[in-house]
Short mmCIF file of C-alpha atoms in Angstrom, two decimals:
data_model
loop_
_atom_site.label_atom_id
_atom_site.label_comp_id
_atom_site.label_asym_id
_atom_site.label_seq_id
_atom_site.Cartn_x
_atom_site.Cartn_y
_atom_site.Cartn_z
CA MET Z 1 -1.02 113.25 55.34
CA LEU Z 2 2.29 114.53 56.62
CA THR Z 3 5.27 112.24 56.04
CA LEU Z 4 8.50 112.62 57.97
CA GLN Z 5 11.47 110.67 56.67
CA PHE Z 6 14.44 110.19 58.94
CA MET Z 7 17.78 110.11 57.16
CA ALA Z 8 20.76 108.77 59.08
CA TYR Z 9 24.04 110.57 58.40
CA SER Z 10 25.47 107.27 57.18
CA GLU Z 11 23.08 107.49 54.18
CA ILE Z 12 24.87 110.57 52.84
CA GLU Z 13 28.27 110.12 54.42
CA ASN Z 14 29.94 108.63 51.35
CA LEU Z 15 28.17 110.75 48.76
CA ASN Z 16 29.72 113.83 47.19
CA SER Z 17 28.04 117.18 47.74
CA SER Z 18 25.93 117.21 44.57
CA ASN Z 19 24.65 113.68 45.20
CA ARG Z 20 23.82 114.55 48.82
CA ILE Z 21 21.79 117.50 47.63
CA LYS Z 22 20.08 115.49 44.91
CA LYS Z 23 19.15 112.73 47.37
CA ILE Z 24 17.60 115.19 49.82
CA LEU Z 25 15.84 117.22 47.16
CA ASP Z 26 14.36 114.13 45.49
CA ILE Z 27 12.71 113.13 48.77
CA VAL Z 28 11.44 116.65 49.49
CA LYS Z 29 9.93 116.81 45.99
CA GLU Z 30 7.86 113.75 46.95
CA ASN Z 31 6.24 116.06 49.56
CA LYS Z 32 8.09 114.47 52.46
CA ILE Z 33 9.85 116.26 55.29
CA VAL Z 34 13.43 115.08 55.74
CA LEU Z 35 14.87 114.87 59.25
CA LEU Z 36 18.57 114.57 58.60
CA GLU Z 37 20.91 113.41 61.32
CA GLY Z 38 23.72 115.96 61.43
CA LYS Z 39 24.27 118.98 59.25
CA LEU Z 40 25.32 119.81 55.72
CA LYS Z 41 28.44 121.90 55.20
CA LYS Z 42 27.68 125.61 54.81
CA GLU Z 43 28.73 125.45 51.14
CA GLU Z 44 26.32 122.52 50.67
CA GLU Z 45 23.48 124.52 52.23
CA ALA Z 46 24.11 127.27 49.68
CA SER Z 47 24.25 124.69 46.88
CA LEU Z 48 20.99 123.18 48.15
CA ILE Z 49 19.35 126.60 47.83
CA GLN Z 50 20.77 126.99 44.32
CA ALA Z 51 19.59 123.52 43.29
CA THR Z 52 16.16 124.26 44.78
CA MET Z 53 15.87 127.44 42.72
CA GLU Z 54 16.67 125.48 39.56
CA GLU Z 55 13.85 123.03 40.33
CA ILE Z 56 11.12 125.55 41.14
CA ASN Z 57 8.06 125.35 38.90
CA ASN Z 58 4.29 125.71 39.20
CA LYS Z 59 4.11 122.64 41.46
CA PHE Z 60 7.35 122.73 43.41
CA LYS Z 61 7.61 126.07 45.24
CA GLY Z 62 10.86 125.52 47.08
CA ILE Z 63 11.90 124.36 50.53
CA GLU Z 64 11.96 125.31 54.17
CA LEU Z 65 15.27 124.53 55.80
CA SER Z 66 16.59 124.67 59.33
CA ALA Z 67 19.75 123.25 60.87
CA PHE Z 68 20.60 123.24 64.55
CA ASP Z 69 23.14 121.96 67.03
CA TYR Z 70 22.32 120.02 70.15
CA ALA Z 71 24.83 122.00 72.18
CA LYS Z 72 23.84 125.41 73.43
CA GLY Z 73 25.49 128.27 75.25
CA GLU Z 74 29.16 129.10 75.40
CA GLU Z 75 31.44 126.14 74.94
CA VAL Z 76 34.66 125.74 76.81
CA PHE Z 77 37.81 125.31 74.74
CA ILE Z 78 38.26 121.59 75.49
CA ASN Z 79 34.67 120.84 74.33
CA LYS Z 80 35.21 122.77 71.10
CA LEU Z 81 38.43 120.84 70.52
CA ARG Z 82 36.66 117.53 71.21
CA LYS Z 83 33.82 118.48 68.87
CA ASN Z 84 36.19 119.51 66.08
CA PHE Z 85 38.12 116.27 66.47
CA ALA Z 86 34.88 114.25 66.34
CA ARG Z 87 33.82 116.20 63.23
CA PHE Z 88 37.17 115.44 61.64
CA LEU Z 89 36.71 111.72 62.32
CA LEU Z 90 32.96 111.32 61.83
CA GLY Z 91 31.81 114.24 59.67
CA HIS Z 92 29.04 116.72 60.52
CA ARG Z 93 26.98 114.25 62.57
CA ASN Z 94 26.22 116.59 65.42
CA GLY Z 95 22.86 118.35 65.34
CA MET Z 96 19.92 117.91 63.02
CA THR Z 97 18.63 119.42 59.80
CA ILE Z 98 14.99 119.71 58.81
CA ILE Z 99 14.20 120.15 55.13
CA GLY Z 100 10.60 120.25 53.97
CA PRO Z 101 8.67 121.27 50.86
CA ALA Z 102 7.44 124.87 51.01
CA SER Z 103 4.01 123.69 49.82
CA ILE Z 104 3.62 121.88 53.16
CA VAL Z 105 5.96 123.57 55.61
CA LYS Z 106 5.05 127.21 56.14
CA GLU Z 107 7.85 128.08 58.50
CA ILE Z 108 10.44 126.56 60.78
CA LYS Z 109 10.84 128.89 63.74
CA LYS Z 110 14.03 128.57 65.66
CA ASP Z 111 15.24 130.30 68.76
CA PRO Z 112 18.04 129.12 70.99
CA ASN Z 113 15.75 126.84 73.00
CA LYS Z 114 13.18 125.35 70.67
CA ILE Z 115 12.28 124.49 67.09
CA GLU Z 116 8.71 124.92 65.82
CA LEU Z 117 7.58 123.52 62.51
CA LEU Z 118 4.46 125.22 61.20
CA THR Z 119 2.53 123.67 58.34
CA LYS Z 120 0.54 125.54 55.71
CA ASP Z 121 -2.79 125.26 57.53
CA GLY Z 122 -1.21 127.16 60.42
CA ASN Z 123 -1.31 124.31 62.89
CA LYS Z 124 1.78 123.61 64.91
CA LYS Z 125 2.70 120.07 63.99
CA ARG Z 126 5.89 119.57 65.84
CA SER Z 127 7.72 121.32 68.59
CA LYS Z 128 11.07 120.16 69.82
CA LYS Z 129 12.74 121.53 72.92
CA ARG Z 130 16.46 121.36 73.03
CA MET O 1 52.60 127.74 63.38
CA ILE O 2 51.93 126.64 59.78
CA ASN O 3 48.49 128.25 60.01
CA LEU O 4 49.99 131.52 61.20
CA VAL O 5 52.43 131.54 58.28
CA LYS O 6 49.57 130.74 55.88
CA GLN O 7 47.45 133.56 57.35
CA PHE O 8 50.37 135.99 57.03
CA ILE O 9 51.00 135.02 53.38
CA ASN O 10 47.27 135.25 52.61
CA LYS O 11 47.10 138.71 54.17
CA VAL O 12 50.14 139.96 52.25
CA LEU O 13 48.79 138.54 48.97
CA LYS O 14 45.34 139.95 49.69
CA ASN O 15 46.79 143.41 50.35
CA ILE O 16 48.76 143.33 47.10
CA PHE O 17 45.61 142.17 45.31
CA LYS O 18 43.49 144.89 46.92
CA LYS O 19 45.83 147.64 45.75
CA LYS O 20 45.47 146.51 42.15
CA LYS O 21 41.70 146.77 41.98
CA HIS O 22 38.68 148.28 43.59
CA LEU O 23 37.31 146.49 46.57
CA LYS O 24 34.02 144.69 45.85
CA LEU O 25 31.53 145.38 48.63
CA GLY O 26 28.44 143.18 48.43
CA ILE O 27 25.07 143.79 50.03
CA TYR O 28 23.37 140.51 50.90
CA GLY O 29 20.25 139.49 52.76
CA ALA O 30 16.78 138.02 52.56
CA PRO O 31 14.17 139.60 50.24
CA ASN O 32 12.72 142.90 51.55
CA SER O 33 15.39 143.37 54.20
CA GLY O 34 16.27 146.75 52.65
CA LYS O 35 19.36 145.94 50.59
CA THR O 36 18.52 148.28 47.71
CA THR O 37 17.30 150.98 50.10
CA LEU O 38 20.73 150.85 51.76
CA ALA O 39 22.50 150.76 48.37
CA ASN O 40 20.46 153.81 47.31
CA LYS O 41 21.37 155.62 50.52
CA ILE O 42 25.09 154.97 49.92
CA CYS O 43 24.84 156.00 46.26
CA GLN O 44 22.82 159.13 47.08
CA ASP O 45 25.31 160.16 49.78
CA TRP O 46 28.42 159.72 47.63
CA LEU O 47 27.30 159.81 43.98
CA GLY O 48 24.07 161.79 44.18
CA GLU O 49 22.04 159.14 42.37
CA ASP O 50 20.01 155.99 43.13
CA MET O 51 21.17 152.45 42.48
CA GLY O 52 17.87 150.64 41.89
CA ASN O 53 14.13 150.55 42.42
CA VAL O 54 12.64 149.62 45.76
CA SER O 55 9.25 148.06 46.32
CA ASN O 56 7.13 146.50 49.05
CA ILE O 57 6.71 143.48 46.79
CA ALA O 58 9.48 140.97 47.44
CA HIS O 59 12.17 140.25 44.83
CA GLU O 60 12.13 143.74 43.28
CA THR O 61 15.89 143.34 42.64
CA ARG O 62 16.24 140.26 40.46
CA GLU O 63 19.60 140.96 38.88
CA VAL O 64 22.95 141.72 40.47
CA GLN O 65 23.58 145.47 40.17
CA ILE O 66 26.94 147.18 40.38
CA LYS O 67 27.91 150.80 40.99
CA GLU O 68 31.57 151.38 40.35
CA GLN O 69 34.05 153.62 42.10
CA ILE O 70 32.21 154.88 45.13
CA ASN O 71 34.53 156.99 47.26
CA ILE O 72 33.63 157.47 50.89
CA LYS O 73 35.37 160.09 52.97
CA HIS O 74 34.91 159.88 56.70
CA LYS O 75 36.92 161.54 59.49
CA GLY O 76 39.92 162.13 57.24
CA LYS O 77 39.95 158.59 55.82
CA GLU O 78 39.00 157.49 52.33
CA LEU O 79 37.53 154.26 51.08
CA SER O 80 36.99 153.38 47.45
CA PHE O 81 34.88 150.40 46.35
CA ASN O 82 32.52 148.93 43.79
CA LEU O 83 29.12 148.39 45.35
CA VAL O 84 27.29 145.17 44.45
CA ASP O 85 23.58 145.04 45.27
CA THR O 86 22.35 141.45 45.10
CA PRO O 87 18.88 139.89 44.75
CA GLY O 88 17.44 138.63 48.04
CA ILE O 89 18.29 135.05 48.90
CA ALA O 90 15.29 132.82 49.57
CA THR O 91 14.64 129.09 49.82
CA LYS O 92 11.16 129.32 48.27
CA ILE O 93 9.48 131.41 45.61
CA ASP O 94 5.78 131.05 44.86
CA TYR O 95 4.32 133.05 41.98
CA GLU O 96 0.93 132.95 43.71
CA ASP O 97 2.35 135.19 46.46
CA PHE O 98 2.89 137.87 43.81
CA ILE O 99 -0.69 137.47 42.57
CA LYS O 100 -1.91 138.02 46.15
CA VAL O 101 -0.24 141.44 46.16
CA GLY O 102 -1.84 142.49 42.91
CA LEU O 103 0.30 141.24 40.02
CA LYS O 104 -1.29 139.60 36.99
CA GLN O 105 -0.63 135.87 36.62
CA SER O 106 1.75 136.32 33.69
CA GLU O 107 3.69 139.06 35.52
CA ALA O 108 3.78 136.96 38.69
CA LYS O 109 5.16 133.91 36.87
CA LYS O 110 7.76 136.03 35.09
CA ARG O 111 8.80 137.66 38.37
CA ALA O 112 9.08 134.27 40.08
CA LYS O 113 11.23 132.88 37.29
CA GLU O 114 13.53 135.90 37.32
CA ALA O 115 13.69 135.78 41.12
CA THR O 116 14.90 132.15 41.14
CA LYS O 117 17.67 133.10 38.72
CA GLY O 118 18.50 136.08 40.93
CA VAL O 119 18.97 133.86 43.99
CA ILE O 120 21.32 131.57 42.04
CA ASP O 121 23.34 134.58 40.84
CA SER O 122 23.57 136.06 44.34
CA ILE O 123 25.07 132.83 45.67
CA LYS O 124 27.48 132.57 42.71
CA TRP O 125 28.71 136.11 43.41
CA LEU O 126 29.66 135.26 46.99
CA ASP O 127 33.07 134.08 45.79
CA ASP O 128 33.82 137.44 44.17
CA MET O 129 33.27 139.63 47.22
CA ASP O 130 36.03 141.27 49.26
CA ALA O 131 33.66 142.33 52.05
CA VAL O 132 29.93 141.92 52.62
CA VAL O 133 27.23 143.88 54.39
CA ILE O 134 24.38 141.61 55.46
CA THR O 135 21.14 143.50 55.92
CA LEU O 136 18.63 141.98 58.30
CA ASP O 137 15.12 143.28 58.82
CA ALA O 138 15.26 144.15 62.53
CA THR O 139 11.52 143.50 62.89
CA LYS O 140 11.87 139.87 61.81
CA ASP O 141 13.26 136.63 63.22
CA PRO O 142 17.05 136.70 62.73
CA TYR O 143 17.37 132.92 63.15
CA SER O 144 16.07 132.25 59.64
CA GLN O 145 18.26 129.68 57.90
CA VAL O 146 18.91 132.03 54.96
CA ASN O 147 20.71 134.47 57.28
CA ILE O 148 22.64 131.66 58.94
CA THR O 149 23.60 130.14 55.58
CA ILE O 150 24.84 133.48 54.21
CA VAL O 151 26.90 134.20 57.34
CA GLY O 152 28.28 130.64 57.40
CA ASN O 153 29.31 130.77 53.75
CA LEU O 154 31.09 134.08 54.19
CA GLN O 155 32.79 132.77 57.30
CA ALA O 156 33.94 129.66 55.39
CA ARG O 157 35.35 131.90 52.64
CA LYS O 158 37.00 134.19 55.22
CA ILE O 159 35.22 137.24 53.79
CA PRO O 160 34.79 140.12 56.28
CA VAL O 161 31.18 140.69 57.30
CA LEU O 162 29.25 143.63 58.70
CA ILE O 163 25.75 142.90 59.97
CA VAL O 164 23.24 145.70 59.64
CA ALA O 165 19.97 145.60 61.56
CA ASN O 166 17.80 147.66 59.23
CA LYS O 167 14.40 149.30 59.80
CA ILE O 168 15.15 150.45 63.36
CA ASP O 169 12.66 153.26 62.78
CA LEU O 170 9.89 150.67 63.18
CA LYS O 171 8.45 149.90 66.62
CA LYS O 172 8.87 146.14 66.31
CA ALA O 173 12.61 146.41 65.61
CA ASN O 174 14.73 144.36 68.00
CA ILE O 175 18.50 144.81 67.59
CA LYS O 176 19.28 142.80 70.73
CA LYS O 177 17.75 139.68 69.19
CA ILE O 178 20.03 140.07 66.17
CA GLU O 179 23.05 140.61 68.41
CA ALA O 180 22.15 137.45 70.31
CA ALA O 181 21.80 135.47 67.07
CA PHE O 182 25.21 136.57 65.74
CA PRO O 183 27.36 137.21 68.84
CA GLN O 184 30.61 136.89 66.86
CA TYR O 185 29.82 140.03 64.81
CA ASP O 186 29.25 143.70 65.51
CA VAL O 187 25.71 144.68 64.64
CA ILE O 188 24.93 148.22 63.49
CA GLY O 189 21.30 149.31 63.82
CA ILE O 190 20.24 151.68 61.06
CA SER O 191 17.26 152.97 59.15
CA ALA O 192 18.45 153.05 55.54
CA LYS O 193 15.17 154.68 54.55
CA TYR O 194 15.54 157.64 56.90
CA GLY O 195 19.34 157.72 57.16
CA LYS O 196 19.36 157.01 60.89
CA ASN O 197 22.78 155.90 62.25
CA VAL O 198 24.27 155.82 58.76
CA ASP O 199 27.41 157.58 60.08
CA LYS O 200 28.05 154.60 62.37
CA PHE O 201 27.54 152.31 59.40
CA TYR O 202 30.19 154.16 57.38
CA GLU O 203 32.59 154.00 60.33
CA ALA O 204 32.05 150.24 60.56
CA LEU O 205 32.69 149.89 56.81
CA PHE O 206 36.19 151.29 57.31
CA VAL O 207 36.80 148.75 60.07
CA ILE O 208 35.77 145.66 58.05
CA THR O 209 37.62 146.75 54.92
CA SER O 210 40.87 147.78 56.63
#
């Protein structure tokens, strides 16, 4: 059975980077796919990969990870400014991040218009158009 | 205004710093994107020797490798740097994948363990780079999160980046897709294996390191 766990940004908002990563990784290691509201910082994404590598063993093979924004196309200056101001006030809430165990999630395909999550048996389990 | 002053001071300090040591040029990318093939091409062209082994099996390079004092001369200009070839960055490593391509179980497990350490080291080394060449396999999906994470981390650290679309000798290669994925960067299409467009690559190296 495939389990998707939604994580509101407020659940990680007040955690430091290492605790954010630990919280996400602990859920993924329970063979659940995390749908995180918002995005991690780029440095946190790199740390998540590092932490994942430290945890890899015969059972846990790693993660599949994909982060995306809701906005698409060229943004006008005023929208960028508004977005940066919102990020300053609210954190990286915009967009979504999918993190799943590599033993279940084969691939997360992303192009500018859609996200496809493929599971190990090759069936397309979820497709989200943006 | 404060930002402009900060940028100016950073640039001056960086230039002073650069003159004191050799530039560190890192080669980053996903496993099997051709990092070591490119490193070998550079080393063969300017030192007459290889840098490391290449293989069709992923994670052949599992330790950071450095070649010191490479001097490139191109159109009357000179560039001197230490070349750092890094293990491919991945989010998953399964020893069973290595068994599928013919390794024994013990070898596969050892390779997987070394590969995980290699990924950690590659990320640690990001902070030490002065400029980075990201090699992407032009036949594959450029929107993979590993590519985006590497680019984002270099951007956050204000490290100059050159994106190389490698393997353009293959029919499935699609440089335009890579250009669309990273519109903020120049993308140079090359075949590191056959030396195609390598002149353009060297020209671009001068631009990002100037």
